[in-house]
mmCIF file with all atom_site columns, C-alpha atoms in Angstrom:
data_model
loop_
_atom_site.group_PDB
_atom_site.id
_atom_site.type_symbol
_atom_site.label_atom_id
_atom_site.label_alt_id
_atom_site.label_comp_id
_atom_site.label_asym_id
_atom_site.label_entity_id
_atom_site.label_seq_id
_atom_site.pdbx_PDB_ins_code
_atom_site.Cartn_x
_atom_site.Cartn_y
_atom_site.Cartn_z
_atom_site.occupancy
_atom_site.B_iso_or_equiv
_atom_site.pdbx_formal_charge
_atom_site.auth_seq_id
_atom_site.auth_comp_id
_atom_site.auth_asym_id
_atom_site.auth_atom_id
_atom_site.pdbx_PDB_model_num
ATOM 1   C CA . UNK A 1 1   ? 109.899 -86.262  17.829  1.00 42.00 ? 1   UNK A CA 1
ATOM 2   C CA . UNK A 1 2   ? 108.977 -89.721  16.574  1.00 48.00 ? 2   UNK A CA 1
ATOM 3   C CA . UNK A 1 3   ? 109.383 -88.520  12.994  1.00 52.00 ? 3   UNK A CA 1
ATOM 4   C CA . UNK A 1 4   ? 112.862 -87.201  13.796  1.00 61.00 ? 4   UNK A CA 1
ATOM 5   C CA . UNK A 1 5   ? 113.812 -90.477  15.431  1.00 69.00 ? 5   UNK A CA 1
ATOM 6   C CA . UNK A 1 6   ? 112.485 -92.366  12.422  1.00 72.00 ? 6   UNK A CA 1
ATOM 7   C CA . UNK A 1 7   ? 114.678 -90.267  10.146  1.00 87.00 ? 7   UNK A CA 1
ATOM 8   C CA . UNK A 1 8   ? 117.662 -90.932  12.411  1.00 90.00 ? 8   UNK A CA 1
ATOM 9   C CA . UNK A 1 9   ? 117.045 -94.681  12.180  1.00 89.00 ? 9   UNK A CA 1
ATOM 10  C CA . UNK A 1 10  ? 116.656 -94.495  8.401   1.00 92.00 ? 10  UNK A CA 1
ATOM 11  C CA . UNK A 1 11  ? 119.884 -92.483  8.134   1.00 95.00 ? 11  UNK A CA 1
ATOM 12  C CA . UNK A 1 12  ? 121.690 -95.130  10.176  1.00 94.00 ? 12  UNK A CA 1
ATOM 13  C CA . UNK A 1 13  ? 120.267 -97.910  8.004   1.00 95.00 ? 13  UNK A CA 1
ATOM 14  C CA . UNK A 1 14  ? 121.292 -96.024  4.863   1.00 96.00 ? 14  UNK A CA 1
ATOM 15  C CA . UNK A 1 15  ? 124.837 -95.600  6.244   1.00 96.00 ? 15  UNK A CA 1
ATOM 16  C CA . UNK A 1 16  ? 124.971 -99.282  7.156   1.00 96.00 ? 16  UNK A CA 1
ATOM 17  C CA . UNK A 1 17  ? 123.828 -100.373 3.687   1.00 97.00 ? 17  UNK A CA 1
ATOM 18  C CA . UNK A 1 18  ? 126.308 -98.026  2.009   1.00 97.00 ? 18  UNK A CA 1
ATOM 19  C CA . UNK A 1 19  ? 129.187 -99.345  4.138   1.00 96.00 ? 19  UNK A CA 1
ATOM 20  C CA . UNK A 1 20  ? 128.076 -102.932 3.523   1.00 96.00 ? 20  UNK A CA 1
ATOM 21  C CA . UNK A 1 21  ? 128.074 -102.330 -0.236  1.00 96.00 ? 21  UNK A CA 1
ATOM 22  C CA . UNK A 1 22  ? 131.545 -100.759 -0.073  1.00 96.00 ? 22  UNK A CA 1
ATOM 23  C CA . UNK A 1 23  ? 132.793 -103.647 2.020   1.00 96.00 ? 23  UNK A CA 1
ATOM 24  C CA . UNK A 1 24  ? 131.342 -106.179 -0.373  1.00 96.00 ? 24  UNK A CA 1
ATOM 25  C CA . UNK A 1 25  ? 133.151 -104.593 -3.320  1.00 96.00 ? 25  UNK A CA 1
ATOM 26  C CA . UNK A 1 26  ? 136.419 -104.265 -1.394  1.00 96.00 ? 26  UNK A CA 1
ATOM 27  C CA . UNK A 1 27  ? 136.272 -107.868 -0.205  1.00 96.00 ? 27  UNK A CA 1
ATOM 28  C CA . UNK A 1 28  ? 135.741 -109.119 -3.759  1.00 95.00 ? 28  UNK A CA 1
ATOM 29  C CA . UNK A 1 29  ? 138.738 -107.082 -4.955  1.00 94.00 ? 29  UNK A CA 1
ATOM 30  C CA . UNK A 1 30  ? 140.764 -108.219 -1.948  1.00 93.00 ? 30  UNK A CA 1
ATOM 31  C CA . UNK A 1 31  ? 139.972 -111.847 -2.667  1.00 93.00 ? 31  UNK A CA 1
ATOM 32  C CA . UNK A 1 32  ? 140.946 -111.410 -6.332  1.00 92.00 ? 32  UNK A CA 1
ATOM 33  C CA . UNK A 1 33  ? 144.231 -109.803 -5.303  1.00 89.00 ? 33  UNK A CA 1
ATOM 34  C CA . UNK A 1 34  ? 145.028 -112.684 -2.970  1.00 86.00 ? 34  UNK A CA 1
ATOM 35  C CA . UNK A 1 35  ? 144.124 -115.235 -5.633  1.00 85.00 ? 35  UNK A CA 1
ATOM 36  C CA . UNK A 1 36  ? 146.212 -113.477 -8.266  1.00 83.00 ? 36  UNK A CA 1
ATOM 37  C CA . UNK A 1 37  ? 149.167 -113.442 -5.876  1.00 73.00 ? 37  UNK A CA 1
ATOM 38  C CA . UNK A 1 38  ? 149.152 -117.214 -5.537  1.00 56.00 ? 38  UNK A CA 1
ATOM 39  C CA . UNK A 1 39  ? 148.479 -117.835 -9.236  1.00 56.00 ? 39  UNK A CA 1
ATOM 40  C CA . UNK A 1 40  ? 151.266 -115.480 -10.334 1.00 55.00 ? 40  UNK A CA 1
ATOM 41  C CA . UNK A 1 41  ? 153.590 -117.377 -8.035  1.00 52.00 ? 41  UNK A CA 1
ATOM 42  C CA . UNK A 1 42  ? 152.369 -120.705 -9.427  1.00 49.00 ? 42  UNK A CA 1
ATOM 43  C CA . UNK A 1 43  ? 152.849 -119.504 -12.988 1.00 47.00 ? 43  UNK A CA 1
ATOM 44  C CA . UNK A 1 44  ? 156.458 -118.620 -12.313 1.00 48.00 ? 44  UNK A CA 1
ATOM 45  C CA . UNK A 1 45  ? 157.211 -121.988 -10.814 1.00 45.00 ? 45  UNK A CA 1
ATOM 46  C CA . UNK A 1 46  ? 156.444 -124.114 -13.856 1.00 44.00 ? 46  UNK A CA 1
ATOM 47  C CA . UNK A 1 47  ? 157.290 -122.152 -16.971 1.00 43.00 ? 47  UNK A CA 1
ATOM 48  C CA . UNK A 1 48  ? 160.516 -120.207 -17.017 1.00 43.00 ? 48  UNK A CA 1
ATOM 49  C CA . UNK A 1 49  ? 159.650 -118.470 -20.307 1.00 41.00 ? 49  UNK A CA 1
ATOM 50  C CA . UNK A 1 50  ? 157.103 -116.247 -18.566 1.00 45.00 ? 50  UNK A CA 1
ATOM 51  C CA . UNK A 1 51  ? 158.715 -115.403 -15.277 1.00 46.00 ? 51  UNK A CA 1
ATOM 52  C CA . UNK A 1 52  ? 157.378 -111.879 -14.930 1.00 46.00 ? 52  UNK A CA 1
ATOM 53  C CA . UNK A 1 53  ? 153.991 -111.694 -13.212 1.00 49.00 ? 53  UNK A CA 1
ATOM 54  C CA . UNK A 1 54  ? 151.534 -108.948 -14.074 1.00 50.00 ? 54  UNK A CA 1
ATOM 55  C CA . UNK A 1 55  ? 152.274 -107.223 -10.784 1.00 55.00 ? 55  UNK A CA 1
ATOM 56  C CA . UNK A 1 56  ? 155.500 -107.591 -8.885  1.00 61.00 ? 56  UNK A CA 1
ATOM 57  C CA . UNK A 1 57  ? 155.297 -109.150 -5.450  1.00 67.00 ? 57  UNK A CA 1
ATOM 58  C CA . UNK A 1 58  ? 156.269 -105.907 -3.758  1.00 76.00 ? 58  UNK A CA 1
ATOM 59  C CA . UNK A 1 59  ? 153.428 -104.126 -5.600  1.00 84.00 ? 59  UNK A CA 1
ATOM 60  C CA . UNK A 1 60  ? 150.996 -106.863 -4.599  1.00 83.00 ? 60  UNK A CA 1
ATOM 61  C CA . UNK A 1 61  ? 152.254 -106.739 -1.018  1.00 85.00 ? 61  UNK A CA 1
ATOM 62  C CA . UNK A 1 62  ? 151.681 -102.960 -0.897  1.00 90.00 ? 62  UNK A CA 1
ATOM 63  C CA . UNK A 1 63  ? 148.222 -103.374 -2.422  1.00 91.00 ? 63  UNK A CA 1
ATOM 64  C CA . UNK A 1 64  ? 147.470 -106.102 0.111   1.00 91.00 ? 64  UNK A CA 1
ATOM 65  C CA . UNK A 1 65  ? 148.501 -103.862 3.005   1.00 93.00 ? 65  UNK A CA 1
ATOM 66  C CA . UNK A 1 66  ? 146.559 -100.869 1.642   1.00 94.00 ? 66  UNK A CA 1
ATOM 67  C CA . UNK A 1 67  ? 143.416 -102.884 1.035   1.00 95.00 ? 67  UNK A CA 1
ATOM 68  C CA . UNK A 1 68  ? 143.685 -104.517 4.458   1.00 95.00 ? 68  UNK A CA 1
ATOM 69  C CA . UNK A 1 69  ? 143.787 -101.120 6.142   1.00 96.00 ? 69  UNK A CA 1
ATOM 70  C CA . UNK A 1 70  ? 140.870 -99.823  4.049   1.00 96.00 ? 70  UNK A CA 1
ATOM 71  C CA . UNK A 1 71  ? 138.746 -102.868 4.851   1.00 96.00 ? 71  UNK A CA 1
ATOM 72  C CA . UNK A 1 72  ? 139.602 -102.661 8.557   1.00 97.00 ? 72  UNK A CA 1
ATOM 73  C CA . UNK A 1 73  ? 138.532 -98.995  8.545   1.00 97.00 ? 73  UNK A CA 1
ATOM 74  C CA . UNK A 1 74  ? 135.255 -99.835  6.816   1.00 96.00 ? 74  UNK A CA 1
ATOM 75  C CA . UNK A 1 75  ? 134.613 -102.646 9.296   1.00 97.00 ? 75  UNK A CA 1
ATOM 76  C CA . UNK A 1 76  ? 135.251 -100.223 12.171  1.00 97.00 ? 76  UNK A CA 1
ATOM 77  C CA . UNK A 1 77  ? 132.840 -97.659  10.664  1.00 97.00 ? 77  UNK A CA 1
ATOM 78  C CA . UNK A 1 78  ? 130.174 -100.318 10.172  1.00 96.00 ? 78  UNK A CA 1
ATOM 79  C CA . UNK A 1 79  ? 130.672 -101.472 13.754  1.00 97.00 ? 79  UNK A CA 1
ATOM 80  C CA . UNK A 1 80  ? 130.149 -97.873  14.880  1.00 97.00 ? 80  UNK A CA 1
ATOM 81  C CA . UNK A 1 81  ? 126.937 -97.551  12.870  1.00 96.00 ? 81  UNK A CA 1
ATOM 82  C CA . UNK A 1 82  ? 125.687 -100.869 14.268  1.00 96.00 ? 82  UNK A CA 1
ATOM 83  C CA . UNK A 1 83  ? 126.468 -99.627  17.784  1.00 95.00 ? 83  UNK A CA 1
ATOM 84  C CA . UNK A 1 84  ? 124.478 -96.420  17.137  1.00 94.00 ? 84  UNK A CA 1
ATOM 85  C CA . UNK A 1 85  ? 121.603 -98.536  15.851  1.00 92.00 ? 85  UNK A CA 1
ATOM 86  C CA . UNK A 1 86  ? 121.751 -100.636 19.022  1.00 90.00 ? 86  UNK A CA 1
ATOM 87  C CA . UNK A 1 87  ? 121.690 -97.476  21.157  1.00 90.00 ? 87  UNK A CA 1
ATOM 88  C CA . UNK A 1 88  ? 118.709 -96.218  19.212  1.00 89.00 ? 88  UNK A CA 1
ATOM 89  C CA . UNK A 1 89  ? 116.733 -99.433  19.772  1.00 85.00 ? 89  UNK A CA 1
ATOM 90  C CA . UNK A 1 90  ? 117.272 -99.159  23.516  1.00 83.00 ? 90  UNK A CA 1
ATOM 91  C CA . UNK A 1 91  ? 116.080 -95.548  23.807  1.00 80.00 ? 91  UNK A CA 1
ATOM 92  C CA . UNK A 1 92  ? 112.764 -95.003  25.591  1.00 76.00 ? 92  UNK A CA 1
ATOM 93  C CA . UNK A 1 93  ? 109.819 -94.381  23.284  1.00 73.00 ? 93  UNK A CA 1
ATOM 94  C CA . UNK A 1 94  ? 111.088 -96.701  20.559  1.00 65.00 ? 94  UNK A CA 1
ATOM 95  C CA . UNK A 1 95  ? 109.822 -99.833  22.269  1.00 62.00 ? 95  UNK A CA 1
ATOM 96  C CA . UNK A 1 96  ? 106.660 -99.993  20.129  1.00 62.00 ? 96  UNK A CA 1
ATOM 97  C CA . UNK A 1 97  ? 108.797 -100.532 17.022  1.00 66.00 ? 97  UNK A CA 1
ATOM 98  C CA . UNK A 1 98  ? 111.399 -102.577 18.867  1.00 76.00 ? 98  UNK A CA 1
ATOM 99  C CA . UNK A 1 99  ? 110.742 -106.012 17.298  1.00 81.00 ? 99  UNK A CA 1
ATOM 100 C CA . UNK A 1 100 ? 111.155 -104.787 13.734  1.00 84.00 ? 100 UNK A CA 1
ATOM 101 C CA . UNK A 1 101 ? 114.129 -102.648 14.646  1.00 87.00 ? 101 UNK A CA 1
ATOM 102 C CA . UNK A 1 102 ? 115.810 -105.485 16.515  1.00 88.00 ? 102 UNK A CA 1
ATOM 103 C CA . UNK A 1 103 ? 115.333 -107.784 13.535  1.00 91.00 ? 103 UNK A CA 1
ATOM 104 C CA . UNK A 1 104 ? 116.913 -105.179 11.222  1.00 91.00 ? 104 UNK A CA 1
ATOM 105 C CA . UNK A 1 105 ? 119.738 -104.558 13.662  1.00 92.00 ? 105 UNK A CA 1
ATOM 106 C CA . UNK A 1 106 ? 120.419 -108.292 13.973  1.00 94.00 ? 106 UNK A CA 1
ATOM 107 C CA . UNK A 1 107 ? 120.534 -108.606 10.188  1.00 96.00 ? 107 UNK A CA 1
ATOM 108 C CA . UNK A 1 108 ? 123.115 -105.790 9.980   1.00 95.00 ? 108 UNK A CA 1
ATOM 109 C CA . UNK A 1 109 ? 125.148 -107.409 12.759  1.00 96.00 ? 109 UNK A CA 1
ATOM 110 C CA . UNK A 1 110 ? 125.101 -110.744 10.916  1.00 97.00 ? 110 UNK A CA 1
ATOM 111 C CA . UNK A 1 111 ? 126.324 -109.051 7.754   1.00 96.00 ? 111 UNK A CA 1
ATOM 112 C CA . UNK A 1 112 ? 129.119 -107.355 9.707   1.00 96.00 ? 112 UNK A CA 1
ATOM 113 C CA . UNK A 1 113 ? 130.089 -110.665 11.276  1.00 97.00 ? 113 UNK A CA 1
ATOM 114 C CA . UNK A 1 114 ? 130.120 -112.393 7.871   1.00 97.00 ? 114 UNK A CA 1
ATOM 115 C CA . UNK A 1 115 ? 132.268 -109.669 6.309   1.00 97.00 ? 115 UNK A CA 1
ATOM 116 C CA . UNK A 1 116 ? 134.660 -109.688 9.266   1.00 97.00 ? 116 UNK A CA 1
ATOM 117 C CA . UNK A 1 117 ? 134.984 -113.458 9.070   1.00 97.00 ? 117 UNK A CA 1
ATOM 118 C CA . UNK A 1 118 ? 135.521 -113.393 5.301   1.00 96.00 ? 118 UNK A CA 1
ATOM 119 C CA . UNK A 1 119 ? 138.165 -110.679 5.624   1.00 96.00 ? 119 UNK A CA 1
ATOM 120 C CA . UNK A 1 120 ? 140.124 -112.511 8.319   1.00 96.00 ? 120 UNK A CA 1
ATOM 121 C CA . UNK A 1 121 ? 139.879 -115.805 6.445   1.00 96.00 ? 121 UNK A CA 1
ATOM 122 C CA . UNK A 1 122 ? 141.109 -114.286 3.166   1.00 94.00 ? 122 UNK A CA 1
ATOM 123 C CA . UNK A 1 123 ? 143.863 -112.384 4.957   1.00 94.00 ? 123 UNK A CA 1
ATOM 124 C CA . UNK A 1 124 ? 145.112 -115.453 6.812   1.00 94.00 ? 124 UNK A CA 1
ATOM 125 C CA . UNK A 1 125 ? 145.014 -117.535 3.615   1.00 91.00 ? 125 UNK A CA 1
ATOM 126 C CA . UNK A 1 126 ? 147.050 -114.881 1.836   1.00 90.00 ? 126 UNK A CA 1
ATOM 127 C CA . UNK A 1 127 ? 149.578 -114.735 4.672   1.00 90.00 ? 127 UNK A CA 1
ATOM 128 C CA . UNK A 1 128 ? 149.905 -118.533 4.624   1.00 90.00 ? 128 UNK A CA 1
ATOM 129 C CA . UNK A 1 129 ? 150.433 -118.557 0.847   1.00 86.00 ? 129 UNK A CA 1
ATOM 130 C CA . UNK A 1 130 ? 153.000 -115.776 1.076   1.00 85.00 ? 130 UNK A CA 1
ATOM 131 C CA . UNK A 1 131 ? 154.832 -117.473 3.937   1.00 87.00 ? 131 UNK A CA 1
ATOM 132 C CA . UNK A 1 132 ? 154.838 -120.803 2.097   1.00 86.00 ? 132 UNK A CA 1
ATOM 133 C CA . UNK A 1 133 ? 156.065 -119.213 -1.121  1.00 82.00 ? 133 UNK A CA 1
ATOM 134 C CA . UNK A 1 134 ? 158.807 -117.325 0.703   1.00 80.00 ? 134 UNK A CA 1
ATOM 135 C CA . UNK A 1 135 ? 159.940 -120.537 2.331   1.00 83.00 ? 135 UNK A CA 1
ATOM 136 C CA . UNK A 1 136 ? 159.806 -122.520 -0.912  1.00 83.00 ? 136 UNK A CA 1
ATOM 137 C CA . UNK A 1 137 ? 161.514 -119.685 -2.743  1.00 78.00 ? 137 UNK A CA 1
ATOM 138 C CA . UNK A 1 138 ? 164.449 -119.754 -0.361  1.00 77.00 ? 138 UNK A CA 1
ATOM 139 C CA . UNK A 1 139 ? 164.682 -123.540 -0.643  1.00 76.00 ? 139 UNK A CA 1
ATOM 140 C CA . UNK A 1 140 ? 164.574 -123.300 -4.445  1.00 76.00 ? 140 UNK A CA 1
ATOM 141 C CA . UNK A 1 141 ? 167.269 -120.647 -4.327  1.00 76.00 ? 141 UNK A CA 1
ATOM 142 C CA . UNK A 1 142 ? 169.448 -122.872 -2.143  1.00 73.00 ? 142 UNK A CA 1
ATOM 143 C CA . UNK A 1 143 ? 168.939 -125.811 -4.516  1.00 76.00 ? 143 UNK A CA 1
ATOM 144 C CA . UNK A 1 144 ? 169.761 -123.688 -7.560  1.00 75.00 ? 144 UNK A CA 1
ATOM 145 C CA . UNK A 1 145 ? 172.836 -122.305 -5.802  1.00 73.00 ? 145 UNK A CA 1
ATOM 146 C CA . UNK A 1 146 ? 173.931 -125.819 -4.960  1.00 71.00 ? 146 UNK A CA 1
ATOM 147 C CA . UNK A 1 147 ? 173.282 -127.069 -8.500  1.00 70.00 ? 147 UNK A CA 1
ATOM 148 C CA . UNK A 1 148 ? 175.002 -124.134 -10.154 1.00 68.00 ? 148 UNK A CA 1
ATOM 149 C CA . UNK A 1 149 ? 177.973 -124.360 -7.791  1.00 63.00 ? 149 UNK A CA 1
ATOM 150 C CA . UNK A 1 150 ? 181.289 -124.895 -9.507  1.00 53.00 ? 150 UNK A CA 1
ATOM 151 C CA . UNK A 1 151 ? 181.245 -128.090 -11.521 1.00 52.00 ? 151 UNK A CA 1
ATOM 152 C CA . UNK A 1 152 ? 184.709 -128.900 -10.234 1.00 53.00 ? 152 UNK A CA 1
ATOM 153 C CA . UNK A 1 153 ? 183.469 -129.131 -6.649  1.00 63.00 ? 153 UNK A CA 1
ATOM 154 C CA . UNK A 1 154 ? 180.545 -131.326 -7.672  1.00 68.00 ? 154 UNK A CA 1
ATOM 155 C CA . UNK A 1 155 ? 182.889 -133.553 -9.696  1.00 72.00 ? 155 UNK A CA 1
ATOM 156 C CA . UNK A 1 156 ? 185.310 -133.780 -6.769  1.00 75.00 ? 156 UNK A CA 1
ATOM 157 C CA . UNK A 1 157 ? 182.498 -134.732 -4.438  1.00 78.00 ? 157 UNK A CA 1
ATOM 158 C CA . UNK A 1 158 ? 181.365 -137.448 -6.820  1.00 79.00 ? 158 UNK A CA 1
ATOM 159 C CA . UNK A 1 159 ? 184.920 -138.799 -7.098  1.00 81.00 ? 159 UNK A CA 1
ATOM 160 C CA . UNK A 1 160 ? 185.371 -138.788 -3.327  1.00 81.00 ? 160 UNK A CA 1
ATOM 161 C CA . UNK A 1 161 ? 182.092 -140.648 -2.892  1.00 83.00 ? 161 UNK A CA 1
ATOM 162 C CA . UNK A 1 162 ? 183.086 -143.255 -5.490  1.00 86.00 ? 162 UNK A CA 1
ATOM 163 C CA . UNK A 1 163 ? 186.481 -143.707 -3.864  1.00 85.00 ? 163 UNK A CA 1
ATOM 164 C CA . UNK A 1 164 ? 184.840 -144.024 -0.460  1.00 84.00 ? 164 UNK A CA 1
ATOM 165 C CA . UNK A 1 165 ? 182.502 -146.719 -1.807  1.00 85.00 ? 165 UNK A CA 1
ATOM 166 C CA . UNK A 1 166 ? 185.460 -148.625 -3.312  1.00 82.00 ? 166 UNK A CA 1
ATOM 167 C CA . UNK A 1 167 ? 187.294 -148.515 0.006   1.00 84.00 ? 167 UNK A CA 1
ATOM 168 C CA . UNK A 1 168 ? 184.277 -149.800 1.904   1.00 82.00 ? 168 UNK A CA 1
ATOM 169 C CA . UNK A 1 169 ? 184.020 -152.870 -0.360  1.00 74.00 ? 169 UNK A CA 1
#
């Protein structure tokens, strides 16, 4: 029975390592996506000759949502594997190996915590960038609308302001 339990533990560790590797790759891609979102927005702000980003914002938003769901699912699976590992360490008859197992389990929990923290940090940074850009975009649009408003109205406003200044003097 001890051999079977040992195989069970090794299978759990293998699953945990596989999920951790998948998560690592997904988090790197997720971070790159979030970075490219902000840099494509920045590129459009300064130079009007290249206003088309590599990916449209709606495409990036869909990719962001898809990747977020995938990462959340992987985090949930890894949490489940860690929970099974914790159950295994508390089963009777495993106490002789408990110190080594507990150390391994703690290491896997730390990795899960780090990945969870990194995911939430990247996601919140992306949301803040997107919110800021949406806000600035609407302000820019309002400014452009105001500037491109009929020249007659702008000229009238200038004349009224000049006349008002003359009357005040």
